[in-house]
Coordinates of C-alpha atoms and ligand atoms in Angstrom, one line a residue:
Chain A
M1 CA 16.8 -3.8 -24.2
K2 CA 20.6 -3.6 -23.8
P3 CA 22.4 -7.0 -24.0
F4 CA 23.2 -8.7 -20.7
T5 CA 24.7 -12.0 -19.7
Y6 CA 22.6 -14.5 -17.8
A7 CA 23.7 -16.9 -15.1
K8 CA 21.9 -19.1 -12.6
A9 CA 23.2 -18.8 -9.0
N10 CA 24.1 -22.2 -7.5
D11 CA 24.0 -21.1 -3.9
R12 CA 23.9 -17.9 -1.8
A13 CA 27.6 -17.4 -1.8
D14 CA 27.7 -17.7 -5.6
A15 CA 24.8 -15.2 -5.8
T16 CA 26.3 -12.6 -3.4
S17 CA 29.8 -12.8 -4.9
Q18 CA 28.4 -12.2 -8.4
A19 CA 26.3 -9.3 -7.1
A20 CA 29.3 -7.8 -5.3
D21 CA 31.0 -7.9 -8.7
D22 CA 28.3 -5.7 -10.3
A23 CA 25.7 -8.3 -11.3
T24 CA 22.0 -7.7 -10.7
F25 CA 19.7 -10.3 -9.1
I26 CA 16.6 -11.4 -10.9
A27 CA 13.8 -13.0 -9.0
G28 CA 10.3 -12.8 -10.4
G29 CA 11.5 -10.3 -12.9
T30 CA 8.2 -8.4 -12.9
N31 CA 9.8 -5.1 -11.9
L32 CA 13.3 -5.5 -13.3
L33 CA 12.3 -6.6 -16.8
D34 CA 9.7 -3.9 -17.0
L35 CA 12.4 -1.3 -16.3
T36 CA 15.1 -3.1 -18.4
K37 CA 12.9 -3.1 -21.5
L38 CA 12.6 0.7 -21.2
E39 CA 16.3 1.0 -20.4
V40 CA 15.5 2.7 -17.2
M41 CA 17.7 0.0 -15.8
A42 CA 20.4 -1.5 -17.9
P43 CA 22.1 -4.4 -16.1
D44 CA 25.1 -5.9 -17.8
R45 CA 24.8 -9.2 -15.9
L46 CA 21.8 -10.9 -14.5
V47 CA 22.1 -13.5 -11.8
D48 CA 18.9 -15.7 -11.6
I49 CA 18.4 -16.5 -7.9
N50 CA 15.2 -18.6 -8.4
R51 CA 17.0 -21.9 -7.7
L52 CA 18.2 -20.9 -4.3
D53 CA 16.6 -22.6 -1.3
L54 CA 14.6 -19.5 -0.2
A55 CA 11.0 -20.4 -1.1
E56 CA 9.9 -21.7 2.3
I57 CA 7.7 -20.3 5.0
S58 CA 8.6 -21.7 8.4
E59 CA 7.8 -21.0 12.1
T60 CA 10.5 -19.3 14.1
D61 CA 11.5 -20.4 17.6
E62 CA 9.9 -17.3 19.0
G63 CA 6.6 -18.2 17.4
G64 CA 6.7 -15.9 14.5
L65 CA 7.2 -16.7 10.8
R66 CA 10.2 -16.7 8.5
I67 CA 9.1 -15.9 5.0
G68 CA 11.8 -16.9 2.5
A69 CA 12.8 -14.2 0.0
L70 CA 11.6 -16.3 -2.9
V71 CA 8.2 -17.1 -1.5
S72 CA 5.7 -15.7 -4.1
N73 CA 3.3 -13.1 -3.1
S74 CA 0.4 -15.5 -3.9
D75 CA 1.9 -18.2 -1.6
C76 CA 2.5 -15.7 1.2
A77 CA -1.1 -14.3 1.0
A78 CA -2.6 -17.8 0.9
H79 CA -0.5 -19.3 3.7
V80 CA -2.8 -20.6 6.4
R81 CA -1.0 -19.1 9.3
V82 CA -0.5 -15.7 7.6
R83 CA -4.2 -15.6 6.9
Q84 CA -5.1 -16.5 10.5
V85 CA -2.7 -14.4 12.5
Y86 CA -1.3 -11.8 10.2
P87 CA -4.4 -11.0 8.1
V88 CA -3.2 -7.5 7.5
L89 CA -0.3 -9.0 5.5
S90 CA -2.6 -11.2 3.4
R91 CA -4.9 -8.3 2.7
A92 CA -2.1 -6.0 1.7
I93 CA -0.6 -8.4 -0.7
L94 CA -4.0 -9.3 -2.2
A95 CA -4.6 -5.5 -2.7
G96 CA -1.6 -5.3 -5.0
A97 CA -1.0 -6.0 -8.7
S98 CA -3.0 -9.0 -10.3
G99 CA -3.2 -12.7 -9.8
Q100 CA -0.7 -13.3 -12.6
L101 CA 1.8 -10.8 -11.1
R102 CA 1.4 -12.1 -7.6
N103 CA 2.2 -15.6 -8.8
K104 CA 5.6 -14.4 -10.0
A105 CA 6.4 -11.5 -7.6
T106 CA 8.7 -12.6 -4.7
T107 CA 9.0 -11.3 -1.2
G108 CA 12.5 -10.0 -1.8
G109 CA 11.7 -8.4 -5.2
N110 CA 8.5 -6.8 -3.8
L111 CA 10.5 -5.0 -1.1
C112 CA 12.9 -3.7 -3.7
Q113 CA 10.4 -2.7 -6.3
R114 CA 11.1 0.8 -7.6
T115 CA 8.9 3.9 -7.8
R116 CA 6.2 4.3 -10.4
C117 CA 7.0 8.0 -10.9
Y118 CA 6.2 8.7 -14.6
Y119 CA 9.4 10.7 -15.1
F120 CA 11.6 7.9 -13.7
Y121 CA 10.0 5.7 -16.3
D122 CA 10.6 8.2 -19.2
T123 CA 14.3 8.3 -20.2
A124 CA 13.7 11.5 -22.2
M125 CA 13.0 13.4 -18.9
P126 CA 15.3 14.6 -16.1
C127 CA 15.1 12.4 -13.0
N128 CA 17.6 12.4 -10.1
K129 CA 16.7 8.9 -9.2
R130 CA 17.5 7.5 -12.6
E131 CA 20.3 10.0 -13.5
P132 CA 21.7 11.7 -10.4
G133 CA 22.1 15.4 -10.9
S134 CA 19.7 15.7 -13.8
G135 CA 16.9 17.3 -11.9
C136 CA 13.4 16.3 -10.8
Q137 CA 10.7 16.8 -13.4
A138 CA 8.0 15.8 -11.0
L139 CA 8.4 18.9 -8.8
Q140 CA 6.9 21.1 -11.5
G141 CA 5.1 18.4 -13.5
F142 CA 2.4 15.9 -12.9
N143 CA 2.7 14.6 -9.4
R144 CA -0.7 13.1 -8.5
I145 CA 1.0 9.9 -7.3
H146 CA 3.8 11.6 -5.4
A147 CA 4.9 12.1 -1.8
I148 CA 3.4 14.4 0.8
L149 CA 5.7 13.3 3.6
G150 CA 9.5 13.1 3.9
A151 CA 10.3 14.2 0.3
S152 CA 13.3 16.4 -0.7
E153 CA 14.0 19.0 -3.3
A154 CA 15.9 16.2 -5.1
C155 CA 13.0 13.7 -5.3
I156 CA 9.3 13.5 -4.4
A157 CA 8.8 9.9 -5.5
T158 CA 6.9 7.3 -3.4
Y159 CA 7.7 3.7 -2.6
P160 CA 4.7 2.1 -4.4
G161 CA 4.3 -1.3 -2.7
D162 CA 1.6 -2.7 -0.4
M163 CA 3.2 -5.7 1.2
A164 CA 6.0 -3.7 3.0
V165 CA 3.4 -1.4 4.5
A166 CA 1.7 -4.2 6.3
M167 CA 5.2 -5.6 7.3
T168 CA 6.1 -2.2 8.7
A169 CA 3.0 -2.2 10.9
L170 CA 3.8 -5.8 12.0
D171 CA 7.3 -4.8 13.1
A172 CA 8.8 -7.3 10.7
A173 CA 12.5 -7.5 9.9
V174 CA 14.5 -8.1 6.7
E175 CA 17.2 -10.8 6.9
I176 CA 20.1 -9.9 4.6
E177 CA 23.2 -11.9 3.7
S178 CA 26.3 -10.0 2.6
A179 CA 29.0 -11.1 0.1
A180 CA 31.2 -11.7 3.2
G181 CA 28.6 -14.2 4.4
E182 CA 27.4 -12.0 7.3
V183 CA 23.8 -12.1 8.1
R184 CA 22.0 -9.0 9.6
L185 CA 18.4 -8.1 10.5
I186 CA 17.0 -4.7 9.6
P187 CA 13.5 -3.7 10.6
V188 CA 11.4 -3.3 7.5
R189 CA 10.6 0.3 8.7
D190 CA 14.3 1.1 8.3
F191 CA 14.9 -0.8 5.1
H192 CA 13.7 1.9 2.7
R193 CA 15.4 5.3 2.8
L194 CA 14.1 8.9 2.5
P195 CA 15.4 10.5 -0.7
G196 CA 17.4 13.3 0.7
D197 CA 20.3 14.2 -1.6
H198 CA 20.6 10.6 -2.9
P199 CA 17.3 9.5 -4.4
E200 CA 19.1 7.0 -6.6
K201 CA 19.4 4.8 -3.5
D202 CA 16.0 3.4 -2.6
N203 CA 17.0 1.3 0.4
I204 CA 19.9 0.3 2.6
L205 CA 21.1 -2.7 0.5
E206 CA 24.8 -2.6 -0.4
A207 CA 26.4 -4.2 -3.4
G208 CA 26.3 -7.9 -3.0
D209 CA 23.6 -7.9 -0.3
L210 CA 21.0 -10.7 -0.8
I211 CA 17.7 -10.6 1.0
T212 CA 17.2 -14.1 2.3
A213 CA 13.9 -13.7 4.3
V214 CA 11.5 -11.5 6.1
I215 CA 10.9 -12.4 9.8
L216 CA 7.5 -11.7 11.3
P217 CA 7.5 -11.4 15.1
P218 CA 5.0 -13.5 17.1
P219 CA 1.5 -12.4 16.3
V220 CA -0.3 -9.8 18.5
T221 CA -3.9 -9.9 19.4
G222 CA -6.2 -7.1 18.3
R223 CA -7.7 -6.0 15.0
Q224 CA -5.8 -5.8 11.8
I225 CA -6.9 -3.7 8.8
Y226 CA -5.5 -2.8 5.4
R227 CA -7.2 0.0 3.5
K228 CA -6.1 1.0 0.0
V229 CA -7.4 4.0 -2.0
R230 CA -6.6 4.0 -5.7
D231 CA -7.8 5.4 -9.0
R232 CA -9.5 2.1 -10.0
A233 CA -11.0 -0.6 -7.9
S234 CA -8.3 -3.2 -8.6
Y235 CA -4.9 -3.6 -10.3
A236 CA -3.7 -0.1 -9.5
F237 CA -1.1 1.3 -7.1
A238 CA -2.1 3.1 -3.9
L239 CA -2.7 6.8 -3.7
C240 CA -2.9 6.2 0.0
S241 CA -2.9 3.0 1.9
M242 CA -3.0 2.2 5.6
A243 CA -2.1 -0.9 7.6
A244 CA -3.3 -0.9 11.2
V245 CA -2.8 -3.3 14.1
V246 CA -4.8 -2.0 17.0
E247 CA -5.4 -3.6 20.4
M248 CA -8.1 -2.5 22.8
D249 CA -8.1 -2.8 26.6
G250 CA -11.7 -2.4 27.6
D251 CA -12.9 0.9 26.1
R252 CA -9.3 2.2 25.7
I253 CA -6.7 1.8 23.0
A254 CA -3.9 -0.4 24.4
S255 CA -1.6 -0.2 21.4
A256 CA -1.7 1.0 17.8
A257 CA 0.8 0.2 15.1
L258 CA 0.0 2.3 12.0
A259 CA 1.8 2.3 8.7
F260 CA 1.0 4.3 5.5
G261 CA 1.7 3.6 1.8
G262 CA 1.7 5.9 -1.2
L263 CA 2.7 8.9 0.9
A264 CA 6.5 8.8 1.1
H265 CA 9.7 7.3 -0.3
K266 CA 9.1 4.5 2.3
P267 CA 6.3 3.0 4.3
W268 CA 5.5 5.7 6.8
R269 CA 5.3 5.1 10.5
D270 CA 4.9 7.9 13.0
E271 CA 5.4 7.0 16.6
A272 CA 4.1 10.3 17.9
V273 CA 0.7 9.5 16.3
E274 CA 0.7 6.1 18.0
A275 CA 1.7 7.5 21.4
L276 CA -1.1 10.0 21.2
L277 CA -3.6 7.2 20.8
V278 CA -2.4 4.8 23.5
G279 CA -4.4 4.8 26.7
E280 CA -7.2 7.0 25.2
K281 CA -10.8 6.3 24.6
P282 CA -11.6 6.3 20.8
S283 CA -13.4 9.5 19.7
A284 CA -13.7 11.7 16.6
A285 CA -11.7 14.4 18.4
L286 CA -8.9 12.0 19.3
F287 CA -8.7 10.7 15.7
G288 CA -8.7 14.2 14.4
R289 CA -5.7 15.0 16.6
A290 CA -3.9 11.9 15.4
A291 CA -4.4 13.1 11.8
D292 CA -3.2 16.6 12.7
Q293 CA 0.0 15.0 14.1
L294 CA 0.5 12.7 11.2
L295 CA 0.1 15.5 8.6
A296 CA 1.7 18.3 10.5
E297 CA 4.7 18.4 8.1
A298 CA 2.7 17.2 5.0
R299 CA 3.3 19.2 1.9
G300 CA 1.6 18.9 -1.5
Y301 CA 3.2 19.7 -4.9
G302 CA 0.1 20.7 -6.9
S303 CA -1.6 17.6 -8.3
N304 CA -1.1 15.6 -5.1
D305 CA -2.5 18.2 -2.7
F306 CA -5.6 16.1 -2.4
K307 CA -3.6 13.4 -0.7
I308 CA -3.5 15.4 2.5
A309 CA -7.2 15.5 3.0
L310 CA -7.5 11.9 1.7
T311 CA -5.0 10.6 4.2
R312 CA -6.8 12.4 7.1
R313 CA -10.1 10.6 6.0
V314 CA -8.4 7.2 5.6
L315 CA -6.8 7.5 9.1
I316 CA -10.1 8.4 10.8
A317 CA -12.1 5.8 8.9
V318 CA -9.6 3.0 9.7
L319 CA -9.2 4.0 13.4
T320 CA -13.0 4.2 13.7
E321 CA -13.4 0.7 12.3
A322 CA -10.4 -0.7 14.3
T323 CA -11.8 0.5 17.6
Q324 CA -15.4 -0.4 17.0
E325 CA -16.8 -2.9 19.4
G326 CA -17.5 -6.4 18.0
A327 CA -16.4 -5.8 14.4
A328 CA -14.7 -8.8 12.8
A329 CA -10.9 -9.0 12.6
Chain B
M1 CA 22.8 -17.3 -26.6
E2 CA 21.1 -19.5 -24.0
T3 CA 19.9 -23.1 -24.5
T4 CA 16.6 -23.7 -22.8
E5 CA 14.4 -26.8 -22.7
L6 CA 10.7 -26.0 -22.6
T7 CA 7.8 -28.4 -22.5
V8 CA 4.9 -26.5 -24.2
N9 CA 1.5 -28.2 -24.3
G10 CA 3.2 -31.5 -23.7
K11 CA 5.7 -31.2 -26.4
R12 CA 9.5 -30.8 -25.7
H13 CA 11.4 -28.0 -27.4
E14 CA 15.0 -27.0 -27.2
L15 CA 15.3 -23.3 -27.6
E16 CA 18.4 -21.4 -28.7
A17 CA 17.9 -17.8 -28.1
D18 CA 19.4 -14.5 -26.8
S19 CA 19.1 -14.1 -23.0
R20 CA 16.8 -11.1 -23.6
V21 CA 14.1 -13.2 -25.2
T22 CA 10.9 -13.1 -23.1
L23 CA 8.8 -16.3 -22.7
L24 CA 6.2 -14.5 -24.7
D25 CA 8.5 -13.8 -27.7
A26 CA 9.9 -17.3 -27.5
L27 CA 6.4 -18.8 -27.7
R28 CA 5.3 -16.6 -30.6
N29 CA 8.4 -16.0 -32.6
H30 CA 10.6 -19.0 -31.9
L31 CA 8.0 -21.8 -31.4
G32 CA 5.3 -20.3 -33.7
L33 CA 2.6 -20.5 -31.1
T34 CA 0.9 -17.2 -31.9
G35 CA -2.3 -17.8 -29.8
T36 CA -0.6 -16.0 -26.9
K37 CA -0.9 -12.3 -27.5
K38 CA 1.3 -9.3 -26.9
G39 CA -0.7 -6.2 -25.7
C40 CA 1.4 -3.9 -23.5
D41 CA 4.6 -6.0 -23.0
H42 CA 4.7 -4.6 -19.5
G43 CA 2.5 -6.7 -17.2
Q44 CA -0.4 -4.2 -17.5
C45 CA -3.0 -6.0 -19.7
G46 CA -2.9 -9.8 -19.3
A47 CA -3.0 -10.6 -23.0
C48 CA 0.1 -12.7 -22.7
T49 CA -1.1 -14.9 -19.8
V50 CA 0.1 -18.5 -20.0
I51 CA 0.1 -21.3 -17.3
V52 CA 3.6 -22.2 -16.1
E53 CA 4.0 -25.2 -13.7
G54 CA 0.2 -24.8 -13.0
R55 CA 0.3 -21.1 -12.3
R56 CA -0.9 -18.2 -14.5
I57 CA 1.7 -15.6 -15.2
N58 CA 2.4 -12.8 -17.6
S59 CA 4.8 -14.3 -20.2
C60 CA 6.0 -10.8 -21.2
L61 CA 7.7 -10.2 -17.8
T62 CA 9.8 -13.3 -17.7
L63 CA 12.7 -14.5 -19.7
A64 CA 12.5 -17.7 -21.6
C65 CA 15.9 -18.8 -20.2
M66 CA 14.5 -18.6 -16.6
H67 CA 12.1 -21.5 -17.5
D68 CA 14.5 -24.3 -18.3
G69 CA 12.7 -27.6 -17.6
D70 CA 9.3 -25.9 -17.0
E71 CA 5.9 -27.1 -18.3
I72 CA 4.0 -24.5 -20.0
T73 CA 0.4 -24.5 -21.2
T74 CA -0.8 -21.9 -23.8
I75 CA -4.3 -21.4 -25.3
E76 CA -3.4 -23.9 -28.0
G77 CA -2.9 -26.6 -25.3
L78 CA -6.2 -26.1 -23.6
G79 CA -8.3 -27.2 -26.6
E80 CA -8.7 -26.9 -30.3
P81 CA -11.6 -26.5 -32.8
G82 CA -13.9 -29.5 -32.3
N83 CA -12.4 -30.2 -28.9
L84 CA -12.8 -27.0 -26.9
S85 CA -12.1 -26.8 -23.2
D86 CA -15.1 -26.0 -21.0
L87 CA -14.0 -22.4 -20.7
Q88 CA -13.4 -22.0 -24.4
A89 CA -16.8 -23.4 -25.2
A90 CA -18.4 -21.1 -22.5
F91 CA -16.7 -18.0 -24.0
V92 CA -18.2 -18.9 -27.4
A93 CA -21.7 -19.7 -25.9
H94 CA -21.7 -16.4 -23.9
D95 CA -20.1 -14.2 -26.5
G96 CA -17.3 -13.4 -24.1
F97 CA -15.4 -11.3 -26.7
Q98 CA -15.6 -9.0 -29.6
C99 CA -12.3 -8.6 -31.4
G100 CA -10.9 -11.6 -29.5
Y101 CA -7.4 -10.2 -28.9
C102 CA -7.6 -10.5 -25.1
T103 CA -9.4 -13.8 -25.2
P104 CA -6.5 -16.3 -25.1
G105 CA -5.1 -14.5 -22.1
Q106 CA -8.6 -14.3 -20.5
I107 CA -9.1 -18.1 -20.9
C108 CA -5.7 -19.1 -19.7
S109 CA -6.1 -16.8 -16.7
A110 CA -9.6 -18.0 -15.9
T111 CA -8.5 -21.7 -16.2
A112 CA -5.8 -21.2 -13.5
M113 CA -7.9 -18.8 -11.5
I114 CA -10.6 -21.5 -11.0
E115 CA -7.9 -23.8 -9.6
E116 CA -6.7 -21.1 -7.2
A117 CA -10.2 -20.6 -5.9
K118 CA -10.6 -24.4 -5.5
A119 CA -7.4 -24.4 -3.5
G120 CA -9.1 -22.0 -1.2
W121 CA -7.1 -18.9 -2.0
P122 CA -8.8 -15.7 -0.8
S123 CA -9.0 -12.5 -2.9
F124 CA -9.0 -8.8 -2.0
V125 CA -12.8 -8.8 -2.0
S126 CA -13.3 -12.0 0.2
D127 CA -15.0 -11.1 3.4
D128 CA -13.4 -14.0 5.1
L129 CA -9.7 -14.8 4.4
A130 CA -10.6 -18.5 4.7
G131 CA -11.8 -18.0 1.1
P132 CA -15.2 -17.9 -0.5
D133 CA -17.5 -20.9 -0.8
A134 CA -18.5 -20.0 -4.3
L135 CA -17.3 -17.4 -6.8
S136 CA -19.6 -14.5 -6.8
D137 CA -19.5 -12.1 -9.8
E138 CA -17.5 -9.7 -7.6
E139 CA -15.0 -12.4 -6.8
I140 CA -14.6 -13.3 -10.5
S141 CA -14.1 -9.7 -11.5
E142 CA -11.5 -9.1 -8.8
R143 CA -9.6 -12.3 -9.5
M144 CA -9.7 -11.5 -13.3
S145 CA -8.6 -7.9 -12.9
G146 CA -5.2 -8.6 -14.4
N147 CA -6.9 -9.2 -17.8
L148 CA -8.1 -6.1 -19.5
C149 CA -10.5 -6.2 -22.4
R150 CA -10.3 -3.2 -24.7
C151 CA -13.7 -4.1 -26.2
A152 CA -15.2 -4.2 -22.6
A153 CA -16.8 -7.6 -23.0
Y154 CA -16.5 -7.9 -19.3
P155 CA -20.2 -8.9 -18.5
N156 CA -20.1 -11.8 -20.9
I157 CA -16.6 -12.8 -19.8
V158 CA -17.9 -13.0 -16.2
N159 CA -21.0 -15.0 -17.4
A160 CA -18.8 -17.5 -19.2
I161 CA -16.5 -18.0 -16.2
R162 CA -19.4 -18.3 -13.8
Q163 CA -20.9 -21.0 -15.9
V164 CA -17.7 -23.1 -15.6
A165 CA -16.8 -22.2 -12.1
G166 CA -20.3 -23.0 -10.9
G167 CA -20.6 -19.7 -9.0
K168 CA -23.7 -17.6 -8.3
S169 CA -24.4 -14.2 -9.9
Ligands
LIG1 C1 1.1 -3.6 -13.8 C2 1.7 -3.8 -12.5 C3 1.0 -3.5 -11.4 C4 1.5 -3.6 -10.1 N1 0.7 -3.3 -9.0 C5 1.2 -3.4 -7.8 C6 0.5 -3.0 -6.6 O1 -0.6 -2.5 -6.7 N2 1.1 -3.1 -5.4 C7 2.4 -3.6 -5.2 O2 2.8 -3.7 -4.1 N3 3.1 -3.9 -6.3 C8 2.6 -3.9 -7.5 N4 3.3 -4.2 -8.6 C9 4.7 -4.5 -8.4 C10 5.0 -5.9 -8.2 O3 4.6 -6.2 -6.9 C11 6.5 -6.1 -8.2 O4 6.9 -6.0 -9.6 C12 7.1 -7.4 -7.6 O5 6.7 -7.5 -6.3 C13 8.6 -7.5 -7.8 O6 9.0 -8.7 -7.4 P1 9.9 -9.6 -8.4 O7 10.2 -10.9 -7.6 O8 9.2 -9.8 -9.7 O9 11.2 -8.7 -8.5 P2 12.3 -8.6 -9.6 O10 11.7 -7.8 -10.8 O11 12.9 -9.9 -9.9 O12 13.3 -7.7 -8.8 C14 13.1 -6.3 -8.4 C15 14.4 -5.8 -7.8 O13 14.7 -6.5 -6.6 C16 16.0 -7.0 -6.6 N5 15.9 -8.3 -5.9 C17 15.0 -9.3 -6.1 N6 15.2 -10.2 -5.2 C18 16.1 -9.8 -4.4 C19 16.8 -10.4 -3.2 N7 16.4 -11.6 -2.7 N8 17.7 -9.7 -2.6 C20 18.1 -8.5 -3.1 N9 17.6 -7.9 -4.2 C21 16.6 -8.6 -4.8 C22 16.3 -7.2 -8.1 O14 17.7 -7.1 -8.3 C23 15.6 -6.0 -8.7 O15 16.4 -4.8 -8.6 C24 2.8 -4.1 -9.9 C25 3.5 -4.5 -11.0 C26 3.0 -4.3 -12.3 C27 3.9 -4.7 -13.5
LIG2 S1 10.2 12.4 -8.1 FE1 12.1 11.3 -8.0 S2 11.8 9.6 -9.4 FE2 10.3 11.2 -10.0 S3 11.4 12.6 -11.5 FE3 11.8 13.4 -9.4 S4 13.7 12.5 -8.9 FE4 12.9 11.2 -10.5
LIG3 S1 1.5 -8.2 -22.9 FE1 2.0 -9.1 -21.0 S2 0.6 -8.1 -19.6 FE2 0.3 -7.0 -21.5
LIG4 S1 -12.4 -8.9 -27.0 FE1 -11.4 -7.2 -27.8 S2 -10.0 -6.8 -26.3 FE2 -11.2 -8.2 -25.3

């Protein structure tokens, strides 16, 4: 580990002004320290934000929830109202990492977690995300865990997290405070970027920006499902995951919000797929067309070709379950 | 150098250490508490699990200086020869280990896990998010998935935990 200075932030303004001046936030530390030990990241200055007053979950005036950036993944998943009306979020969080990690991992840090691409982690290898311009070793290398949607020639990495996939399906928004003290709300679905020519930038945060909360809109009725497929039954990242919030009106689909993890540089949402489902009666043929639409532009890079067929099956299985009569929420 | 006050197993320590020192290295190398083990040093094995402010965490992925004023319990604080904790005794009774390297982490993890379950926390395998009534073997395995055992003593680890948690197999 390269040496760094360490300071505790006293308040938000202190935190953002230090970050605007090149310091790096540390929250749970479970991703940052992992990468700092390997010198994949080499911060000169750490600002510990754990003493900021951002660890509360509260109800919003609109009837949704405001989840503070420092709320641990464990507390969010176990929160009574989250369990009752946003079960897809509880389930997505519980599908990730381990009990120990979820106790430390924070809402803000989880959103910002970096890819698990093997070459990103290996400083002996070229990687455009770690070292812009050096090349992408995954294109020709092992790419079992890599993207099939929205990738670029510069980078085919995935965003590895689970929580943000559920938040994307729930139309949640990230609350961000800048060093100038301005607060803005960005939909979670627009928070992460596609790699394009700048894979070194994972998300839309600018220097100094502090995530202060995630806002969940008022709950919708209907069925919520989180399905995760991985190489072992627990404590592993998703090869493909899917969050679904589906409402029925009689025997027809009234609305469908679908988000996918493990497929792209961001949680993937495709409105054309949702539009195709709304107003229709569930059927194998309909779900097949939805999968065709979702995967029309999908591309494998060798070891991850299987993800295309896998995603089709996950989509069909989840939609079948979500539209079945009488199944539990 | 950072000065950090840690209360470990009820005893106060003032630690003077580089900001890079993890809680794990502080416990082992600075305070001489070598019961907590280093496996992967990257959050992937659970050998370093300790209980901080009542919650189990991986001590390898947190800095000692982030824990100024915190109360920490390690395997040494749970019990000692002649005065074992219920889980320590159950691991012995059920042969819940072979080499023993993962065991301190398993026992710290299970100690806090049982409290999480008592507080009604659900897990990924809970049918109902209201939380399970009793810890089935499937629940125990899922909740303990952050602790790997290279000797694969898993069946006996689950037996030991079930005995203390009062679950059904
Ligand atoms: C072995 C292992 C398995 C895992 N498995 C999974 C899994 O299956 N699914 C999953 O989703 N995750 C998984 N994780 C990742 C884990 O969820 C993340 O490490 C964790 O959520 C990061 O949160 P943190 O608070 O520890 O972040 P930190 O490590 O503290 O920070 C991460 C990044 O976010 C920035 N940051 C933190 N807070 C803020 C803020 N408020 N505003 C702006 N920037 C901020 C930091 O500067 C840093 O760059 C796993 C991790 C490990 C080690
Ligand atoms: S896929 Fe992205 S993160 Fe992985 S080696 Fe290529 S550029 Fe780096
Ligand atoms: S040593 Fe901490 S998890 Fe392996
Ligand atoms: S007893 Fe040997 S690693 Fe678990």
